[in-house]
Amino acid sequence: MSRRPDPGRTAQGERAEQPVDSRARFTGRGWAFLGAGALCLLLATWLGRKDVLALALFLGGAPLFAALSLYVVKPRVLLKRGVEPALVTAGDSAVVRLRVRHRTRRGGTVTGAIAVHETVPEPLGGDRELSVEAGGEPAAYTVRPRRRGVYALGPATVRVADPFGLAAELLDASERTSLHVAPDPVELPEISADRLRESGTDPSRTAQPQPGPDNVTTREYRHGDPMRRVHWAASAKHGRLMVRQEDPRSTRRLTLVLDRDEGSWPGERLWAGVLPSTAEFEWAVSFTAAVLEHLTQRETAVHALDTTGRPLPRGGEDDDGAPLRARATAVTDDGAEDARHGLARVRPEPAPRGRVSGGTVDGTAADALADRFDRDGLVHPVLLVSGDLGAAAAEAVLRGTQRIPAGSAVLVTSSPGRVPDGAGVLEAAGWSVVVVSASTAPEDAWAQLGTGSRPAGALR
């Protein structure tokens, strides 16, 4: 089957496909029939044999009749694509199944194998050629994405031929299907709570008991509960699986802010599937996923949002509209996996209204962030994950988080050896700042938080 032209990508990151020419064409067998027919016609003329003339008409007419039949019958093909699961973690595999139904204009069902050309992004292994039995068992192939992002599978092109394989027609049969790939969190080292600017006078921690055997309650296991929360002693006692349910008063809290302003990520563009990104932003997303996984496993509720006060996306929920802004930001152990899957869709976005190139900022973003802190009562330690943060953008973050005395920041610079202007602004306000590059190991950046220094090398 001929392949689709692939001139590049659209502005949305998708492969710029050209429409398939759906005219019926002769196959190799059809051209062979036509050639044989022409040869027999010459022999019939030279020998004067009517039987050879009849053979010439048959051989030449069969491909023409096959092409005409495809034009008259107008075959209709319905292709359904299913991805299991539709949400995966980088490094895991997903199975894509294609099911085909082949009908004629009059509604008749046609059986037999149909050749399918499936468009698959190069990071997932490239395009596939499949033979799918119409009306029968689906054909399947496996993809194993190595990087997070949103990947578009399809469209598919099917090759419909006449019963004798003399003529064929290419048809578009399916729209694109999205595969969401969440970042795979790395394991972070243990650091003390005060390294994240958590103080004993923090109102969120005052007079609150610490997690321990006296304030641990249990409940019956529900589908989706992490196995690490299974309380084996209680399970043995009750004769059924029980999970830990800590006293909510003992839960630590942290506000994690991921900067999604594209002005903070000026590095060379790369693609996370169909999402525009940079190497620095991909590092920040991976680090955010690792922090969420690390802290929620340790009974810490993480309030995950961006610098405009919007909650970070979750699972398969919609990113747009008022419901998102009204949604709670807290991520606990039960919702950590859903929050990680939401990170499959994050991307650098244009600055909110009022911010222009060059770093000039009015109060729009800062006010939105401050409103979120007021609405949710966020007085907990703050960890900011940003890129080449400008001084004005850093001041906006400080205004938005003025309810807290100080915080921590990890800044991912696109120019090795350069410290973003915003680092000095945050440090002057008492924040702990770690400046890294996209080649820095996330666990090294995590270990440097709260040390009060910016060592040379990969960590600045």
PDB file of C-alpha atoms in Angstrom, residues 58 89 124 148 173 195-196 199 254 302 309 319 326 329 366 389 403:
ATOM      1  CA  PHE A  58     -11.201 -10.783 -21.525  1.00  0.00           C
ATOM      2  CA  THR A  89       3.032   5.722  32.305  1.00  0.00           C
ATOM      3  CA  LEU A 124       5.850   4.872  19.230  1.00  0.00           C
ATOM      4  CA  ARG A 148       5.392  11.566  28.506  1.00  0.00           C
ATOM      5  CA  ALA A 173     -11.413   5.109   7.611  1.00  0.00           C
ATOM      6  CA  ARG A 195      14.234  21.653  54.260  1.00  0.00           C
ATOM      7  CA  LEU A 196      10.975  22.648  52.534  1.00  0.00           C
ATOM      8  CA  SER A 199       8.349  25.651  60.490  1.00  0.00           C
ATOM      9  CA  LEU A 254       2.724  21.495  50.806  1.00  0.00           C
ATOM     10  CA  VAL A 302       0.108  18.377  48.036  1.00  0.00           C
ATOM     11  CA  GLY A 309      -3.842  29.669  40.564  1.00  0.00           C
ATOM     12  CA  ASP A 319      -8.609  21.363  31.251  1.00  0.00           C
ATOM     13  CA  ALA A 326     -13.275  25.820  41.104  1.00  0.00           C
ATOM     14  CA  THR A 329      -6.128  21.522  44.448  1.00  0.00           C
ATOM     15  CA  ALA A 366      -0.448  37.602  40.940  1.00  0.00           C
ATOM     16  CA  LEU A 389      12.171  33.045  35.736  1.00  0.00           C
ATOM     17  CA  ARG A 403       0.403  34.618  52.890  1.00  0.00           C
TER      18      ARG A 403
END
